[in-house]
Coordinates of C-alpha atoms and ligand atoms in Angstrom, one line a residue:
M1 CA 84.0 91.2 88.1
S2 CA 82.7 90.2 85.0
R3 CA 82.9 92.8 81.9
L4 CA 79.0 93.1 81.9
T5 CA 79.0 94.2 85.4
V6 CA 81.8 96.8 84.7
T7 CA 79.8 98.2 81.8
G8 CA 76.7 98.2 84.0
V9 CA 78.6 100.3 86.7
T10 CA 79.9 102.5 84.0
V11 CA 76.6 103.2 82.4
I12 CA 74.8 103.8 85.8
S13 CA 77.7 106.2 86.9
L14 CA 77.8 107.7 83.3
F15 CA 73.7 108.5 83.9
I16 CA 74.6 109.9 87.4
L17 CA 77.2 112.1 85.9
F18 CA 75.3 113.6 83.4
H19 CA 72.3 113.9 85.6
D20 CA 74.4 116.2 87.8
G21 CA 75.4 117.8 84.3
Y22 CA 78.8 118.0 85.2
C23 CA 81.9 117.8 82.9
A24 CA 84.9 118.8 84.8
N25 CA 88.6 120.2 83.9
I26 CA 90.8 117.9 85.4
L27 CA 94.7 117.9 85.6
F28 CA 96.8 114.8 86.2
V29 CA 100.3 115.2 87.0
T30 CA 102.8 112.3 87.2
L31 CA 106.6 112.5 86.9
F32 CA 108.3 109.3 88.0
P33 CA 109.8 107.5 84.9
S34 CA 108.6 103.8 86.0
I35 CA 106.2 101.9 83.8
S36 CA 105.0 100.0 86.9
H37 CA 103.8 103.4 88.5
Q38 CA 102.2 104.6 85.4
K39 CA 100.2 101.5 84.7
V40 CA 98.3 102.2 87.8
F41 CA 97.5 105.7 86.6
Q42 CA 96.7 105.2 82.9
P43 CA 93.5 103.7 83.4
I44 CA 92.3 106.2 85.8
W45 CA 93.0 109.3 83.3
K46 CA 91.5 107.2 80.5
E47 CA 88.2 106.4 82.4
L48 CA 87.8 109.9 83.4
S49 CA 88.2 111.1 79.8
L50 CA 85.7 108.6 78.5
R51 CA 83.2 109.8 81.2
G52 CA 83.1 113.0 79.4
H53 CA 85.7 115.1 81.8
N54 CA 88.2 117.2 79.9
V55 CA 91.5 115.7 81.1
H56 CA 94.8 117.2 80.8
V57 CA 97.9 114.9 81.7
I58 CA 101.7 115.5 82.4
A59 CA 102.5 112.0 81.6
T60 CA 105.7 110.2 81.4
N61 CA 103.9 107.4 79.7
P62 CA 101.1 109.0 77.5
L63 CA 98.7 106.7 75.8
R64 CA 98.9 108.6 72.4
D65 CA 95.2 107.2 71.6
P66 CA 93.7 109.6 69.0
S67 CA 90.4 108.0 70.0
L68 CA 90.3 109.5 73.6
A69 CA 89.1 112.8 72.2
N70 CA 88.8 114.5 75.6
L71 CA 92.4 113.7 76.7
T72 CA 95.0 116.1 76.3
E73 CA 98.6 114.5 77.0
Y74 CA 101.9 116.6 77.8
D75 CA 104.5 114.1 76.8
I76 CA 107.4 114.1 79.4
S77 CA 108.7 110.6 78.2
S78 CA 112.1 112.0 77.8
H79 CA 112.4 111.5 81.8
Y80 CA 113.4 107.8 80.8
E81 CA 116.6 109.1 79.3
L82 CA 117.6 110.4 82.7
L83 CA 116.8 107.0 84.4
K84 CA 119.2 105.4 81.8
R85 CA 122.0 107.7 82.5
M86 CA 121.5 107.2 86.3
A87 CA 121.5 103.5 85.6
N88 CA 124.8 103.8 83.9
N89 CA 126.4 105.4 86.9
T90 CA 127.1 102.1 88.7
N91 CA 127.6 103.9 92.3
T92 CA 124.0 105.4 92.2
R93 CA 122.5 102.1 90.6
D94 CA 124.2 100.0 93.5
L95 CA 123.1 102.1 96.2
L96 CA 119.5 102.4 94.9
L97 CA 119.1 98.8 93.7
T98 CA 120.8 96.9 96.8
K99 CA 119.0 96.0 99.8
P100 CA 119.6 98.8 102.4
S101 CA 121.2 98.0 105.6
F102 CA 120.4 100.0 108.9
F103 CA 122.4 102.9 107.8
T104 CA 122.3 103.1 104.2
T105 CA 118.5 103.5 104.8
F106 CA 119.1 107.0 105.8
L107 CA 121.7 107.8 103.2
K108 CA 119.4 106.4 100.6
D109 CA 116.6 108.7 101.7
I110 CA 119.0 111.7 101.5
I111 CA 120.2 110.9 98.1
L112 CA 116.5 109.9 96.7
T113 CA 115.1 113.1 97.8
E114 CA 117.7 114.8 96.1
K115 CA 117.2 113.1 93.0
F116 CA 113.3 113.4 93.3
S117 CA 114.1 117.4 93.4
K118 CA 116.4 117.3 90.4
L119 CA 113.5 115.3 88.8
S120 CA 110.9 118.0 89.8
E121 CA 112.7 120.7 88.5
I122 CA 113.4 119.2 85.1
T123 CA 109.6 118.4 85.0
L124 CA 108.6 122.1 85.9
S125 CA 111.0 123.3 83.2
H126 CA 110.1 120.8 80.4
P127 CA 108.8 122.6 77.3
E128 CA 105.6 120.4 77.5
V129 CA 104.9 121.6 81.0
Q130 CA 105.5 125.3 80.0
R131 CA 103.0 124.6 77.1
L132 CA 100.3 123.6 79.7
L133 CA 101.4 126.7 81.9
K134 CA 100.6 129.0 78.7
T135 CA 97.3 127.7 78.4
N136 CA 94.6 129.5 80.2
I137 CA 92.4 126.5 81.4
Q138 CA 90.8 126.8 84.7
F139 CA 91.1 123.2 86.5
D140 CA 88.3 121.9 88.7
V141 CA 90.7 119.2 90.4
V142 CA 94.4 118.5 90.3
L143 CA 95.7 114.9 90.7
V144 CA 99.4 114.7 91.8
E145 CA 101.4 111.7 92.1
W146 CA 102.0 112.0 95.9
L147 CA 105.3 110.7 96.5
F148 CA 107.1 114.0 96.6
P149 CA 105.9 117.5 97.5
T150 CA 107.0 119.8 94.6
M151 CA 104.3 119.0 92.0
A152 CA 101.4 120.1 94.7
G153 CA 102.4 123.5 93.6
F154 CA 99.8 123.0 90.6
G155 CA 96.9 122.6 93.3
A156 CA 97.9 126.1 94.4
K157 CA 98.5 127.4 91.0
Y158 CA 95.0 126.7 89.9
N159 CA 93.6 127.4 93.4
C160 CA 91.4 124.3 93.1
P161 CA 90.9 121.1 95.2
M162 CA 93.6 118.6 95.0
I163 CA 94.1 114.6 95.3
G164 CA 97.2 112.8 95.9
V165 CA 97.5 109.4 94.1
T166 CA 100.3 106.6 94.3
S167 CA 100.9 103.3 92.8
L168 CA 101.8 101.7 95.9
G169 CA 101.5 102.8 99.7
A170 CA 102.8 106.4 100.7
P171 CA 105.8 107.5 102.5
L172 CA 105.4 108.6 106.0
V173 CA 105.7 112.3 105.4
A174 CA 103.1 112.2 102.6
L175 CA 100.7 110.5 105.0
D176 CA 101.4 113.3 107.3
T177 CA 99.7 115.7 104.9
V178 CA 96.4 114.3 105.5
G179 CA 97.1 113.8 109.6
N180 CA 97.2 110.0 109.1
P181 CA 98.7 108.8 112.2
S182 CA 101.6 106.5 111.5
H183 CA 102.9 104.7 114.5
P184 CA 106.5 103.2 114.1
I185 CA 105.5 99.7 115.1
I186 CA 101.9 99.6 113.8
A187 CA 102.5 101.3 110.6
P188 CA 106.4 101.8 109.6
D189 CA 107.5 103.6 106.5
H190 CA 106.3 101.6 103.5
N191 CA 110.0 101.3 102.0
L192 CA 111.8 100.5 105.3
P193 CA 113.5 97.2 105.2
V194 CA 111.7 95.5 107.9
T195 CA 109.3 92.5 108.3
R196 CA 105.8 92.1 109.4
D197 CA 106.5 90.8 112.9
M198 CA 109.4 93.4 113.6
T199 CA 112.5 92.5 115.5
F200 CA 113.8 94.7 118.1
K201 CA 116.3 96.0 115.7
E202 CA 113.8 96.7 113.1
R203 CA 111.5 98.7 115.8
V204 CA 114.7 100.5 116.6
L205 CA 115.3 101.5 112.9
S206 CA 111.7 102.3 112.3
T207 CA 111.4 104.6 115.4
L208 CA 114.6 106.4 114.4
Y209 CA 113.4 106.7 110.8
A210 CA 110.2 108.3 111.8
V211 CA 112.0 111.0 113.8
Y212 CA 114.6 111.4 111.1
V213 CA 112.5 111.6 108.1
R214 CA 110.2 114.2 109.6
F215 CA 113.3 116.4 110.4
W216 CA 115.0 116.1 107.0
Y217 CA 111.8 116.8 105.2
H218 CA 110.7 120.1 107.1
M219 CA 114.2 121.4 107.5
V220 CA 116.0 120.5 104.0
V221 CA 113.1 119.0 101.6
L222 CA 110.4 121.5 101.9
P223 CA 112.4 124.7 101.9
R224 CA 114.3 123.4 98.8
E225 CA 111.1 122.5 97.0
D226 CA 109.5 125.8 97.9
K227 CA 112.1 127.5 95.9
L228 CA 111.1 125.5 92.9
V229 CA 107.5 126.1 93.3
K230 CA 108.1 129.9 93.5
K231 CA 110.5 129.9 90.8
Y232 CA 108.3 128.1 88.2
L233 CA 104.6 128.3 89.3
G234 CA 104.6 131.8 90.9
E235 CA 106.2 133.8 93.6
E236 CA 102.8 134.6 95.2
L237 CA 102.0 131.1 96.1
P238 CA 101.8 129.9 99.7
Y239 CA 104.5 127.9 101.5
I240 CA 104.7 124.3 99.7
G241 CA 104.4 122.9 103.2
D242 CA 101.1 124.4 103.5
I243 CA 99.8 123.8 100.0
E244 CA 100.2 120.1 100.6
R245 CA 98.5 119.9 103.8
N246 CA 95.4 121.3 101.8
V247 CA 95.1 117.9 99.8
S248 CA 91.7 116.8 100.0
L249 CA 92.3 113.0 99.6
L250 CA 94.9 110.3 98.8
L251 CA 94.3 107.5 96.8
L252 CA 96.7 104.8 97.5
N253 CA 97.0 101.5 95.5
R254 CA 97.3 99.5 98.6
S255 CA 95.1 96.8 100.4
P256 CA 95.1 95.6 104.1
I257 CA 94.9 92.2 102.8
F258 CA 98.0 92.1 101.0
H259 CA 100.0 95.1 102.8
R260 CA 100.2 95.6 106.5
A261 CA 96.8 96.5 108.2
M262 CA 97.2 99.9 109.2
P263 CA 94.8 102.6 110.6
V264 CA 93.6 105.2 107.9
V265 CA 91.8 108.3 108.4
P266 CA 88.6 109.0 106.1
A267 CA 90.9 111.0 103.7
V268 CA 93.0 108.0 102.8
I269 CA 91.2 105.8 100.3
E270 CA 93.0 102.2 99.9
L271 CA 92.2 101.3 96.3
G272 CA 92.6 97.4 96.9
T273 CA 95.4 96.7 94.5
T274 CA 93.2 95.8 91.8
L275 CA 94.2 98.6 89.4
V276 CA 96.7 97.1 87.1
N277 CA 96.0 97.4 83.5
R278 CA 94.2 93.8 83.1
E279 CA 95.1 93.7 79.3
R280 CA 96.6 90.5 78.3
P281 CA 98.5 90.8 75.1
E282 CA 99.0 88.0 72.7
M283 CA 101.9 86.0 73.1
E284 CA 104.4 85.5 70.5
A285 CA 104.1 82.1 68.7
N286 CA 107.7 80.8 69.7
L287 CA 106.9 81.7 73.4
K288 CA 103.4 79.9 73.2
A289 CA 105.0 77.1 71.8
F290 CA 107.7 76.6 74.3
L291 CA 105.2 76.8 77.3
D292 CA 102.8 74.4 75.6
E293 CA 105.6 71.8 75.2
S294 CA 106.7 72.2 78.8
K295 CA 104.4 69.7 80.4
Q296 CA 106.8 69.2 83.3
G297 CA 106.3 72.9 84.4
V298 CA 107.9 76.2 83.6
I299 CA 109.6 78.8 85.9
Y300 CA 109.5 82.5 85.0
F301 CA 112.2 84.6 86.2
S302 CA 112.1 88.4 85.8
L303 CA 113.6 91.0 88.2
G304 CA 111.0 93.9 86.7
S305 CA 111.6 96.8 84.7
N306 CA 113.7 99.0 87.1
M307 CA 116.2 96.3 88.3
K308 CA 117.0 94.7 85.1
S309 CA 118.6 91.2 85.3
I310 CA 121.6 92.4 83.2
Y311 CA 122.6 94.4 86.1
L312 CA 123.2 91.2 88.3
P313 CA 127.0 90.7 89.1
D314 CA 128.6 87.9 87.2
Q315 CA 128.9 85.5 90.0
L316 CA 125.1 85.7 90.7
R317 CA 124.4 85.4 87.2
E318 CA 126.7 82.2 87.0
I319 CA 124.7 80.7 90.2
I320 CA 121.5 81.4 88.7
L321 CA 122.2 79.8 85.4
A322 CA 123.9 76.6 86.8
V323 CA 120.8 75.9 88.9
F324 CA 118.6 76.5 85.9
G325 CA 120.6 74.4 83.7
R326 CA 120.2 71.1 85.9
L327 CA 116.4 71.5 86.9
P328 CA 114.0 69.2 85.3
Y329 CA 111.7 72.1 84.3
N330 CA 111.8 74.8 81.5
V331 CA 112.6 78.4 82.5
V332 CA 111.5 81.8 80.7
M333 CA 113.8 84.5 81.7
K334 CA 113.7 88.3 81.1
W335 CA 117.1 89.3 80.1
E336 CA 117.8 92.6 78.5
N337 CA 120.4 91.6 75.9
D338 CA 120.2 89.7 72.7
T339 CA 122.8 87.1 74.0
L340 CA 123.3 85.3 77.5
L341 CA 126.5 83.9 78.1
G342 CA 126.3 80.3 79.2
K343 CA 122.5 80.0 78.7
P344 CA 121.3 76.4 79.4
D345 CA 119.4 74.6 76.7
N346 CA 116.2 74.7 78.9
V347 CA 116.2 78.5 79.3
L348 CA 114.4 80.8 77.0
I349 CA 115.3 84.4 76.9
S350 CA 113.7 87.8 75.8
K351 CA 113.8 91.3 76.6
W352 CA 110.2 91.8 77.3
F353 CA 107.3 89.4 77.9
P354 CA 103.6 89.9 78.0
Q355 CA 103.8 89.1 81.7
L356 CA 100.3 88.5 82.8
S357 CA 99.3 86.4 79.8
L358 CA 102.6 84.2 80.5
L359 CA 101.9 83.8 84.1
E360 CA 98.4 82.7 83.5
H361 CA 99.6 79.8 81.2
P362 CA 98.8 76.6 82.9
N363 CA 102.3 75.2 82.8
V364 CA 103.8 78.3 84.4
R365 CA 104.2 77.0 88.3
L366 CA 106.7 79.4 89.6
F367 CA 107.8 83.4 89.6
I368 CA 111.1 84.3 90.7
M369 CA 110.9 88.0 91.0
Q370 CA 112.1 91.1 93.0
G371 CA 108.9 91.7 94.7
G372 CA 107.6 95.1 93.0
L373 CA 103.8 95.5 93.6
Q374 CA 102.7 95.2 90.0
S375 CA 104.5 91.9 89.5
S376 CA 103.1 90.8 93.0
E377 CA 99.5 91.7 91.8
E378 CA 100.0 90.1 88.4
A379 CA 101.3 86.6 90.4
I380 CA 98.3 87.0 92.5
V381 CA 96.0 87.3 89.8
A382 CA 97.5 84.5 87.9
Q383 CA 97.7 82.6 91.2
V384 CA 101.4 81.6 90.7
P385 CA 103.5 81.1 93.9
I386 CA 106.9 83.1 94.1
I387 CA 110.4 83.2 95.0
G388 CA 111.2 86.8 96.1
L389 CA 114.7 88.4 95.8
P390 CA 113.9 91.9 97.2
T391 CA 116.2 94.8 96.9
S392 CA 114.7 97.9 97.3
S393 CA 111.8 100.2 98.2
D394 CA 108.7 98.2 99.1
Q395 CA 109.8 95.0 97.7
L396 CA 111.0 93.5 101.1
T397 CA 107.3 94.0 102.7
N398 CA 105.7 92.8 99.4
V399 CA 107.8 89.4 99.5
D400 CA 107.1 89.1 103.3
S401 CA 103.4 89.2 102.6
F402 CA 103.6 86.1 100.4
V403 CA 105.8 84.4 102.9
K404 CA 102.9 85.3 105.5
Y405 CA 100.4 83.7 103.5
G406 CA 102.5 80.8 102.8
A407 CA 102.4 81.7 99.1
G408 CA 106.1 82.0 98.5
I409 CA 109.6 82.1 99.9
A410 CA 112.0 84.9 100.6
L411 CA 115.7 84.6 99.4
D412 CA 118.5 87.1 99.8
F413 CA 120.9 87.8 96.8
D414 CA 123.8 88.6 99.4
Y415 CA 123.3 85.0 100.6
L416 CA 122.3 83.2 97.7
T417 CA 124.1 79.8 96.9
A418 CA 123.4 77.1 94.3
E419 CA 122.3 74.9 96.8
S420 CA 119.9 77.1 98.6
F421 CA 118.4 78.4 95.1
D422 CA 118.0 74.9 93.9
A423 CA 116.5 73.4 96.9
T424 CA 113.8 76.3 97.3
I425 CA 112.9 76.0 93.7
R426 CA 112.3 72.3 94.0
K427 CA 110.5 72.8 97.3
I428 CA 107.9 75.2 95.8
M429 CA 107.5 73.1 92.4
T430 CA 106.8 69.6 94.5
T431 CA 104.7 71.4 97.6
P432 CA 101.1 71.9 96.5
S433 CA 100.3 74.1 99.7
Y434 CA 102.1 76.9 97.8
H435 CA 99.8 77.1 95.1
E436 CA 96.9 76.5 97.1
N437 CA 97.6 79.6 99.3
V438 CA 98.1 81.9 96.5
K439 CA 94.8 80.9 95.2
E440 CA 93.3 81.8 98.5
L441 CA 95.0 85.1 98.9
S442 CA 93.7 85.9 95.1
K443 CA 90.3 85.1 96.4
L444 CA 90.5 87.2 99.2
I445 CA 91.8 90.2 97.3
S446 CA 89.6 90.3 94.4
D447 CA 86.2 89.9 97.0
Q448 CA 85.6 93.6 97.0
P449 CA 82.1 95.5 96.6
I450 CA 83.7 97.5 93.9
D451 CA 86.8 97.4 91.5
G452 CA 89.8 99.8 92.5
L453 CA 89.3 101.8 89.3
Q454 CA 85.8 102.5 89.8
R455 CA 86.6 103.5 93.3
A456 CA 89.1 106.0 92.4
V457 CA 86.9 107.6 89.6
W458 CA 84.0 107.6 92.2
W459 CA 86.3 109.7 94.8
V460 CA 87.7 111.9 92.0
E461 CA 84.2 112.9 90.9
Y462 CA 83.3 113.1 94.7
V463 CA 86.1 115.8 95.2
I464 CA 84.8 117.7 92.0
K465 CA 81.1 117.5 93.2
H466 CA 81.7 119.0 96.6
K467 CA 84.7 121.2 95.7
G468 CA 87.0 119.5 98.1
A469 CA 86.6 117.3 101.0
N470 CA 87.4 119.7 103.9
H471 CA 84.5 117.8 105.8
L472 CA 86.8 114.5 106.0
R473 CA 89.8 116.4 107.2
S474 CA 91.4 114.8 110.2
T475 CA 91.6 116.9 113.3
I476 CA 94.8 115.9 113.8
L477 CA 96.0 118.5 111.2
N478 CA 94.8 121.1 113.6
T479 CA 96.2 119.7 116.6
P480 CA 99.7 121.0 117.8
W481 CA 102.3 118.4 118.3
W482 CA 102.7 119.0 121.9
Q483 CA 99.0 118.2 122.3
Y484 CA 99.2 115.2 119.9
F485 CA 101.6 113.6 122.2
L486 CA 99.8 114.7 125.1
L487 CA 102.6 116.7 126.8
D488 CA 100.4 119.0 128.5
I489 CA 98.1 116.5 130.0
I490 CA 101.3 114.4 130.9
A491 CA 102.4 117.7 132.5
L492 CA 99.4 118.1 134.4
F493 CA 99.4 114.6 135.5
I494 CA 102.8 114.8 136.7
T495 CA 102.1 118.3 138.6
V496 CA 99.1 116.8 140.1
L497 CA 100.8 113.6 141.3
S498 CA 104.0 115.6 142.6
L499 CA 101.5 117.7 144.6
I500 CA 99.7 114.7 146.1
L501 CA 103.1 113.3 147.0
L502 CA 104.3 116.6 148.4
I503 CA 101.1 116.8 150.5
C504 CA 101.4 113.2 151.8
Y505 CA 104.8 113.9 152.6
V506 CA 103.9 117.1 154.6
I507 CA 101.1 115.4 156.3
L508 CA 103.5 112.3 157.3
K509 CA 106.2 114.9 158.4
V510 CA 103.7 116.5 160.4
M511 CA 102.3 113.5 162.1
F512 CA 105.7 112.4 162.8
I513 CA 106.7 115.5 164.6
L514 CA 103.3 115.3 166.4
L515 CA 103.9 111.6 167.4
K516 CA 107.4 112.4 168.7
N517 CA 105.9 115.2 171.0
V518 CA 103.1 112.9 172.0
E519 CA 105.6 110.2 173.0
K520 CA 107.4 113.0 175.1
L521 CA 104.1 113.9 176.7
F522 CA 102.7 110.3 177.5
L523 CA 105.5 107.9 178.0
P524 CA 106.4 107.4 181.5
R525 CA 109.3 109.7 182.3
S526 CA 111.0 107.1 184.4
E527 CA 112.1 105.2 181.5
E528 CA 115.2 107.3 180.6
P529 CA 116.7 107.1 184.1
E530 CA 116.0 103.6 184.3
H531 CA 118.0 103.1 180.9
K532 CA 120.8 105.1 182.4
K533 CA 120.7 103.0 185.6
R534 CA 121.4 99.9 183.5
Q535 CA 124.6 101.3 182.3
Ligands
LIG1 C1 84.1 113.8 75.3 O1 83.4 114.5 76.2 C2 82.1 114.6 75.7 C3 81.1 115.4 76.8 O2 82.0 116.7 77.4 C4 81.2 113.3 75.5 O3 80.1 113.4 74.9 C5 82.1 112.3 74.5 O4 81.5 111.0 74.7 C6 83.5 112.2 74.8 N1 84.1 111.6 73.9 C7 85.1 110.6 74.2 C8 85.6 110.1 72.9 O5 85.2 110.3 75.5
LIG2 C1 93.6 125.6 100.1 O1 92.6 125.2 98.9 C2 91.7 126.5 98.8 C3 90.8 126.1 97.9 O2 90.6 124.8 97.6 C4 92.4 127.7 98.6 O3 91.5 128.8 98.7 C5 93.4 128.1 99.7 O4 94.3 129.1 99.1 C6 94.3 127.0 99.8 N1 95.4 127.3 100.9 C7 96.7 126.9 100.5 C8 97.6 127.1 101.8 O5 97.1 126.5 99.5
LIG3 C1 125.1 92.5 75.7 O1 126.1 91.3 75.3 C2 127.1 91.7 74.7 C3 127.7 90.2 74.3 O2 127.9 89.5 75.3 C4 128.0 92.5 75.3 O3 129.0 92.9 74.8 C5 127.3 93.8 75.9 O4 127.9 94.5 76.7 C6 125.7 93.4 76.4 N1 125.1 94.8 76.8 C7 124.6 95.0 77.9 C8 123.8 96.2 78.1 O5 124.8 94.3 79.0

């Protein structure tokens, strides 16, 4: 969409907004210290404040922009220190950043929900959040990062409509809050390590997980979080499990084109993965010169902001550098240290790159990445094919989508050899179809009636205007589980069928007895003696 149209849309909707004469008080609560999550949310709260709403944000990544006069930010960026401490503990890091196996999938969920609970408590007790709680603002709507239940307490605290937002899909239990049906084969949990065409083992995993995760959530997670909500936000609040089911809408940064197409209820709005902040920072002179000179092609290597390259085991790093050293291409590598032992001459390292600007350079022809959603989106925007080395959360499914569209190849850190890595790189660099396919994917995804950001803002104002979205509520929310699984209907069918069978049996039995008697009455009596005669 051109800048002109975007401005046009903004002007028109500003007119409608002021026409309705509505400036709302909005609270936006985020808590996960991950820039790739927050990059999706920042434009939403910025845009809402520019449209004249009075926006308050609990932010791990505050914008700190004094020109945004209607924006108040409560800075919880200290959460990043917690993340650093966690990354220094190699056991936790290994569990969270390595690809889950069948069994560690469950273990990982147990550990993650515990960590999320700690993070929620640290957030609620944070001086900045306490500062917010001391003010007497009445909010018209509360937006909450919808990956974990605790912060939904704010919706009940301010007794106003609530909207859940995520920077990716949503966990099964989060989709349950709006009654979205999540069949384990059609719509497995977005973090499960399963591929698009699920194998039998993957289907077993997905089914077991769907049962387990709900059990754990309702038996352990919700009661634990309920205590936190009551402790910090008020003893009088309802049970957190009831509060969260009061949510009006979920805004998910997912697209049925890139993600698995799944059925969604009207209260789930798929924003279409176009939300990334499309700013393109200037490239430093030396990086630009390096790219300009690399006429034979450049490969960009980055494992994102959470899984850092310096965490790679020595053996893997050596394989990767050895392969890079003998390629006829140049390599730009995100490396979070000033020095890199054994760095080949054709490799340029830096702790940070203006990723989208870099990817859009015409000489960049391959992106080797971990499969995070923001990086995947940027690869699609810049139309660069990928090699995916997924390790955790939704990365496996994201990489699988590139593979499905013929726009990339998946490799596995556990089985990475110099030969396979080298051959895969050369294959993508020399086969034009990978670039053509990512171009096609890019066209499909960007062809939308309305940009993801405008869609998000429209729905937030919709909820403000109608004081919630009760009229969009799925009937599943009022359906007991035994009705949902048709247990009463099945019971009726089984009863009726049994009755019919029973009646048939009785009729047959009676007929049989009758026939026997008829036989005695009508068959010639001589038969029996005859029979005896023969003996
Ligand atoms: C702040 O909101 C008012 C209306 O409430 C609006 O007129 C003004 O333009 C907004 N300022 C900024 C910088 O967004
Ligand atoms: C649900 O929200 C409405 C207002 O939006 C509120 O009156 C009601 O108490 C809420 N219920 C729960 C269980 O939070
Ligand atoms: C950065 O590199 C230096 C020198 O090789 C090394 O001593 C240090 O541990 C590295 N830092 C990290 C965070 O890996």
